[in-house]
Short mmCIF file of C-alpha atoms in Angstrom, two decimals:
data_model
loop_
_atom_site.label_atom_id
_atom_site.label_comp_id
_atom_site.label_asym_id
_atom_site.label_seq_id
_atom_site.Cartn_x
_atom_site.Cartn_y
_atom_site.Cartn_z
CA UNK A 24 -1.71 -17.43 28.52
CA UNK A 25 -0.90 -14.08 30.14
CA UNK A 26 -3.12 -11.18 29.18
CA UNK A 27 -1.60 -7.85 28.14
CA UNK A 28 -1.37 -5.28 30.97
CA UNK A 29 -3.76 -2.95 29.13
CA UNK A 30 -6.50 -5.55 29.06
CA UNK A 31 -6.02 -6.34 32.74
CA UNK A 32 -6.04 -2.75 34.00
CA UNK A 33 -8.90 -1.65 31.78
CA UNK A 34 -11.68 -3.22 33.79
CA UNK A 35 -10.71 -2.03 37.30
CA UNK A 36 -10.34 1.54 36.01
CA UNK A 37 -13.71 1.38 34.28
CA UNK A 38 -15.40 -0.04 37.38
CA UNK A 39 -13.80 2.52 39.68
CA UNK A 40 -14.89 5.37 37.39
CA UNK A 41 -18.44 4.04 37.24
CA UNK A 42 -18.50 3.52 41.00
CA UNK A 43 -17.17 7.02 41.62
CA UNK A 44 -19.79 8.54 39.31
CA UNK A 45 -22.54 6.43 40.91
CA UNK A 46 -21.51 7.53 44.40
CA UNK A 47 -21.27 11.19 43.38
CA UNK A 48 -24.73 11.11 41.78
CA UNK A 49 -26.22 9.41 44.83
CA UNK A 50 -24.66 11.99 47.16
CA UNK A 51 -26.02 14.85 45.04
CA UNK A 52 -29.52 13.36 44.71
CA UNK A 53 -30.07 11.84 48.15
CA UNK A 54 -28.15 14.15 50.47
CA UNK A 55 -31.18 16.46 50.94
CA UNK A 56 -33.21 13.37 51.89
CA UNK A 57 -30.60 12.08 54.31
CA UNK A 58 -29.94 15.48 55.91
CA UNK A 59 -33.27 17.37 55.82
CA UNK A 60 -32.53 19.58 58.84
CA UNK A 61 -30.76 22.55 57.19
CA UNK A 62 -33.12 22.53 54.19
CA UNK A 63 -36.26 22.50 56.34
CA UNK A 64 -34.72 25.13 58.62
CA UNK A 65 -33.99 27.44 55.69
CA UNK A 66 -37.56 27.09 54.43
#
């Protein structure tokens, strides 16, 4: 009834990688929107 360790650890790693990528993409895309000061100041 016990699952192999590989099958158990596969999902958390996959989710953490997806979450990390999602967070990185959001930071890259939305940081200018969240912190407009320096960008507006430079323009």
